[in-house]
Amino acid sequence: MIIFGAWDLHTEGNTSLILSEDWQTSRKGRKQPAYEQSREHIRLIEEEGYKLKTFPMKYSDANKDEEGIGPAKIEGFEPKLTEKSLKRVGGNWYASDDALGNLIPEEIETPEQFIEGASKTVSVNTYERNSEARAKCIEHHGYKCAVCNFDFEVFYGAIGKNYIHVHHIVPLSEIGKEYELNPIEDLIPVCPNCHAIIHRTIPALTVAQLKQHLVENERNT
Ligand SMILES: [Zn+2]
Ligand SMILES: [Zn+2]
């Protein structure tokens, strides 16, 4: 069995970024010895059939200097191991839940977790509050994908009318009890394709970043 700690800041929903090729050297260009060790652990999972388990760790930047350089510090951790499956996307390795790994975080969450800063006592209204926020977002932004402009009604006709995903710009995991959701600034309509790609990385891409990828890709084809 191989165990990785999953930093809170690299976790969204059930998926955590556990290793990245970007971590090979420090920001000062120094080789990170822990990287090679982690890479070997990944190989054991990928090639030798070792099981992968993770536990949640809380990140602190207490060891960083003013320029943000220095080792990460573990502020705390939960002694709770969860079995995960390993997924590689480009130079990044993710630990995720097998059945849920390909789903978009917002789609995984139960209606209760869609809650916009409300406490449990009003959870009866959670779903309605969420639909209300969704409706306000769409009323302002419309039903077109904010990334690629895809319009379901134009493409599919009447059956596509009023269909769109709504992406949470502020990750649901960061929405605390006190956080007041702004439906116009915190939510954005995107088509399911763009939505899936936005969530291929952790943290998720921004709408502007994915748009930039589209522009660059267009130039290359
Ligand atoms: Zn799109
Ligand atoms: Zn989303």
Tab-separated table of C-alpha atoms in Angstrom, residues 9-12 17 94 171 174 198-206 209:
chain	number	residue	atom	x	y	z
A	9	LEU	CA	-5.443	23.377	-1.450
A	10	HIS	CA	-4.957	20.666	-4.071
A	11	THR	CA	-8.250	18.929	-3.375
A	12	GLU	CA	-11.582	19.514	-5.002
A	17	LEU	CA	-3.538	16.428	-6.983
A	94	TYR	CA	-4.475	12.693	-9.166
A	171	PRO	CA	-15.141	25.886	-5.490
A	174	GLU	CA	-14.347	26.759	-0.232
A	198	ILE	CA	-12.415	23.232	-16.750
A	199	HIS	CA	-12.341	20.522	-14.058
A	200	ARG	CA	-9.535	18.434	-15.559
A	201	THR	CA	-7.069	20.359	-13.411
A	202	ILE	CA	-6.965	21.214	-9.727
A	203	PRO	CA	-7.473	24.003	-9.041
A	204	ALA	CA	-9.976	24.212	-11.874
A	205	LEU	CA	-9.125	26.344	-14.912
A	206	THR	CA	-10.689	29.762	-15.079
A	209	GLN	CA	-7.693	30.305	-19.173
